[in-house]
Every structure is written in structure tokens, then in C-alpha cells.
Amino acid sequence: RRTGFDVQGRGSGVVASGVGRPRSIEEVLATEGVFADAARGTSMLPLIREGLDTIVVAPCSAGDLVPMDVVLYEREGAEGDGTYVLHRVVAGEAHGVLALGDNCTWLEEVSPSQVRGVLVGLYRPDGRANVLGTCRYRAYVALWCRPWRVRVALLGSFRRLRRRVGLTLTGLRPR
């Protein structure tokens, strides 16, 4: 089943319904109460791995979100064309929330009208049950996600250095 959902927001949000016309993610959430699919994109690495993990999203409103929730929202305006994004809430604002991908260095303001759901399940291909409630996940959130300002600075510095000297995670690239 192909849905057009993308963790980074390059999807159409159209879900193949099996019978009849394709349905949007909003329609699936409204009728089924949950949306599940394999995610694409790298903005939520290392938590969500492209093409490997299955995400499960339940409907919610912006008022239900708390920092460290992973929110599904629809991009609007000049930067977005109605595409869907799954990023972590790092702070609440008077008019919505600030969201940041675990592998990103830029914040996005998300208004209440953009919020479609919240991540309630994440399943690995090896059959492991929902990893969101595990001790390992809580440690990941505490060490990698909560200190998001430090992480953004570190990721930005590493990426600038990598561009400057050709550094990779495994060493220097041959020139």
C-alpha cells in the first residue's frame, strides 16, 4: 500500500483505500481512528528509519500536544504545498507549537489548524512491539531530544565541518 506520506513532507497525503477512491490521511484518521504506514524521509533519524519502521498516528488537536510528542502536521504557505510532516514538538507557543525533526537544525512554527495527529506507535521490522514506551526510547528522548538546542548546535557545527574538510562519520573521504 502506498500512501504518499513522508516524514520530511514530500508526500501527497493520499491513501490507497483498497476499494473505491483514494482517501486522505485526515479521512483515514476520522473513519478508522488511526493511520499506519511505513515512513519515508530522514528528518526523524535515528528514531524513525526510512522504509524500515512502521508509524502509527492517532488524531489529536494542538491543545493536546506536550513537548517531546511527535506531531503529524500539514505544511502550508510558501514553504509547503499541503504536504505532511512528522516532527517532534520542542515548545508550546501562544498560537501553536514549535516542531523540529530529530535530524534537523531548523524549527517550524505549527499552527493549531495544521495539526493532524500524534505518533502513538513505532514498530521495527524485526517484529518488536511499540518502541515508544521502552526505557531505551525514554533515554533517547532525555539525551538526544530534550537538549534540542545543544543538539542543533552540534549537528550544525558537524555539518559545516564535514562540508569544509570532507569529513564523514567513518572518517575522511578520499579526494
CSV table of C-alpha atoms in Angstrom, one decimal:
chain,number,residue,atom,x,y,z
A,1,ARG,CA,0.0,0.0,0.0
A,2,ARG,CA,1.5,3.3,-1.0
A,3,THR,CA,0.3,6.4,0.8
A,4,GLY,CA,2.3,9.4,-0.2
A,5,PHE,CA,3.2,10.1,3.4
A,6,ASP,CA,6.6,11.4,4.1
A,7,VAL,CA,8.4,12.2,7.3
A,8,GLN,CA,10.0,15.2,5.6
A,9,GLY,CA,6.9,16.4,3.9
A,10,ARG,CA,7.3,15.4,0.3
A,11,GLY,CA,4.1,13.3,0.1
A,12,SER,CA,0.7,13.8,-1.3
A,13,GLY,CA,-1.2,12.5,1.7
A,14,VAL,CA,-3.3,10.3,-0.5
A,15,VAL,CA,-4.0,6.8,0.9
A,16,ALA,CA,-4.9,3.9,-1.3
A,17,SER,CA,-8.2,2.7,0.2
A,18,GLY,CA,-8.3,-0.8,-1.4
A,19,VAL,CA,-11.8,-0.2,-2.7
A,20,GLY,CA,-13.2,2.9,-4.3
A,21,ARG,CA,-11.5,6.2,-4.4
A,22,PRO,CA,-8.2,7.1,-2.6
A,23,ARG,CA,-8.6,8.7,0.8
A,24,SER,CA,-6.6,11.4,2.6
A,25,ILE,CA,-4.9,10.9,5.9
A,26,GLU,CA,-7.5,13.1,7.5
A,27,GLU,CA,-10.3,10.8,6.2
A,28,VAL,CA,-8.5,7.7,7.5
A,29,LEU,CA,-7.9,9.2,10.9
A,30,ALA,CA,-11.6,10.3,11.1
A,31,THR,CA,-13.0,7.0,10.0
A,32,GLU,CA,-10.5,4.5,11.4
A,33,GLY,CA,-9.2,6.4,14.4
A,34,VAL,CA,-5.6,5.6,13.4
A,35,PHE,CA,-3.3,5.8,10.5
A,36,ALA,CA,-0.4,3.4,10.0
A,37,ASP,CA,2.2,3.2,7.3
A,38,ALA,CA,5.9,2.9,6.6
A,39,ALA,CA,7.6,6.3,6.8
A,40,ARG,CA,9.9,7.9,4.2
A,41,GLY,CA,12.5,10.6,4.7
A,42,THR,CA,15.4,11.2,7.1
A,43,SER,CA,14.3,14.1,9.2
A,44,MET,CA,13.5,11.9,12.2
A,45,LEU,CA,16.6,9.8,12.2
A,46,PRO,CA,17.8,8.0,14.2
A,47,LEU,CA,14.4,7.3,15.7
A,48,ILE,CA,12.4,6.6,12.6
A,49,ARG,CA,14.2,4.8,9.8
A,50,GLU,CA,13.2,5.3,6.2
A,51,GLY,CA,11.4,2.4,4.7
A,52,LEU,CA,12.0,0.1,7.7
A,53,ASP,CA,9.8,1.3,10.5
A,54,THR,CA,6.0,1.4,10.7
A,55,ILE,CA,4.5,4.5,12.3
A,56,VAL,CA,1.1,4.7,13.9
A,57,VAL,CA,-0.6,8.1,14.2
A,58,ALA,CA,-3.8,8.9,16.2
A,59,PRO,CA,-5.8,12.1,15.8
A,60,CYS,CA,-5.2,14.9,18.2
A,61,SER,CA,-5.5,18.7,18.5
A,62,ALA,CA,-2.7,21.2,19.1
A,63,GLY,CA,-4.0,21.7,22.7
A,64,ASP,CA,-3.3,18.0,23.5
A,65,LEU,CA,0.3,18.2,22.5
A,66,VAL,CA,3.1,18.5,25.0
A,67,PRO,CA,6.9,18.9,24.4
A,68,MET,CA,8.6,15.8,23.1
A,69,ASP,CA,5.4,14.5,21.4
A,70,VAL,CA,5.9,13.6,17.7
A,71,VAL,CA,3.2,15.5,15.8
A,72,LEU,CA,1.9,14.9,12.3
A,73,TYR,CA,1.1,18.3,10.6
A,74,GLU,CA,0.4,19.6,7.2
A,75,ARG,CA,2.7,22.3,5.8
A,76,GLU,CA,1.0,25.4,4.5
A,77,GLY,CA,2.0,28.6,2.8
A,78,ALA,CA,5.2,29.4,0.9
A,79,GLU,CA,7.3,26.6,2.3
A,80,GLY,CA,4.6,23.9,2.0
A,81,ASP,CA,2.2,22.7,-0.6
A,82,GLY,CA,-0.1,20.7,1.7
A,83,THR,CA,2.5,18.1,2.4
A,84,TYR,CA,2.6,16.1,5.7
A,85,VAL,CA,5.4,16.2,8.2
A,86,LEU,CA,6.2,14.2,11.3
A,87,HIS,CA,8.4,16.1,13.7
A,88,ARG,CA,8.9,16.5,17.4
A,89,VAL,CA,7.3,19.2,19.5
A,90,VAL,CA,10.0,21.1,21.3
A,91,ALA,CA,8.0,24.0,22.7
A,92,GLY,CA,4.5,25.3,23.0
A,93,GLU,CA,3.6,28.8,21.7
A,94,ALA,CA,0.6,31.0,22.2
A,95,HIS,CA,-0.5,30.2,18.6
A,96,GLY,CA,0.6,26.6,18.2
A,97,VAL,CA,3.8,24.7,18.7
A,98,LEU,CA,7.4,24.7,17.6
A,99,ALA,CA,8.4,21.4,15.8
A,100,LEU,CA,11.9,20.1,15.0
A,101,GLY,CA,12.9,16.9,13.3
A,102,ASP,CA,15.4,14.8,15.4
A,103,ASN,CA,17.9,15.0,12.5
A,104,CYS,CA,17.2,18.7,11.6
A,105,THR,CA,18.6,22.0,12.6
A,106,TRP,CA,15.6,24.3,11.8
A,107,LEU,CA,12.4,24.9,13.7
A,108,GLU,CA,9.0,25.1,12.2
A,109,GLU,CA,6.1,27.0,13.7
A,110,VAL,CA,3.0,24.8,13.6
A,111,SER,CA,-0.4,26.4,14.0
A,112,PRO,CA,-3.4,24.5,15.5
A,113,SER,CA,-5.0,24.3,12.1
A,114,GLN,CA,-2.1,22.4,10.7
A,115,VAL,CA,-2.1,19.6,13.3
A,116,ARG,CA,-3.5,16.3,12.1
A,117,GLY,CA,-2.3,13.7,14.7
A,118,VAL,CA,0.3,12.4,17.1
A,119,LEU,CA,2.6,9.4,16.9
A,120,VAL,CA,1.3,6.7,19.2
A,121,GLY,CA,3.2,3.7,17.8
A,122,LEU,CA,6.5,2.9,16.2
A,123,TYR,CA,7.2,-0.7,15.1
A,124,ARG,CA,10.5,-2.1,14.0
A,125,PRO,CA,10.8,-4.6,11.1
A,126,ASP,CA,12.1,-7.3,13.4
A,127,GLY,CA,8.6,-7.5,15.0
A,128,ARG,CA,9.5,-5.6,18.2
A,129,ALA,CA,6.4,-4.1,19.7
A,130,ASN,CA,5.8,-0.4,20.1
A,131,VAL,CA,9.1,1.0,21.0
A,132,LEU,CA,7.7,4.4,22.2
A,133,GLY,CA,7.2,3.1,25.8
A,134,THR,CA,10.6,1.4,26.3
A,135,CYS,CA,13.4,2.5,28.6
A,136,ARG,CA,15.6,2.9,25.6
A,137,TYR,CA,13.2,5.3,24.0
A,138,ARG,CA,12.9,7.4,27.2
A,139,ALA,CA,16.7,7.5,27.4
A,140,TYR,CA,16.9,8.6,23.7
A,141,VAL,CA,14.4,11.4,24.4
A,142,ALA,CA,16.2,12.5,27.6
A,143,LEU,CA,19.7,12.5,26.0
A,144,TRP,CA,19.1,13.5,22.3
A,145,CYS,CA,15.7,15.2,22.1
A,146,ARG,CA,15.2,17.3,25.3
A,147,PRO,CA,18.6,19.2,24.9
A,148,TRP,CA,17.5,20.2,21.4
A,149,ARG,CA,19.3,23.5,21.4
A,150,VAL,CA,22.6,21.7,22.1
A,151,ARG,CA,21.8,19.1,19.5
A,152,VAL,CA,21.0,21.7,16.9
A,153,ALA,CA,24.3,23.5,17.6
A,154,LEU,CA,26.3,20.2,17.4
A,155,LEU,CA,24.6,19.0,14.2
A,156,GLY,CA,25.1,22.4,12.6
A,157,SER,CA,28.8,22.5,13.6
A,158,PHE,CA,29.4,18.9,12.4
A,159,ARG,CA,27.7,19.6,9.0
A,160,ARG,CA,29.8,22.7,8.4
A,161,LEU,CA,33.0,20.9,9.3
A,162,ARG,CA,32.0,18.0,7.1
A,163,ARG,CA,31.5,20.3,4.1
A,164,ARG,CA,34.7,22.1,4.8
A,165,VAL,CA,37.1,19.2,5.1
A,166,GLY,CA,35.2,16.3,3.6
A,167,LEU,CA,34.7,14.5,6.9
A,168,THR,CA,32.2,11.6,7.2
A,169,LEU,CA,31.0,9.7,10.2
A,170,THR,CA,33.5,7.0,9.4
A,171,GLY,CA,36.5,9.2,8.5
A,172,LEU,CA,37.9,11.3,5.7
A,173,ARG,CA,36.6,10.8,2.2
A,174,PRO,CA,39.2,10.2,-0.5
A,175,ARG,CA,39.6,13.3,-2.7
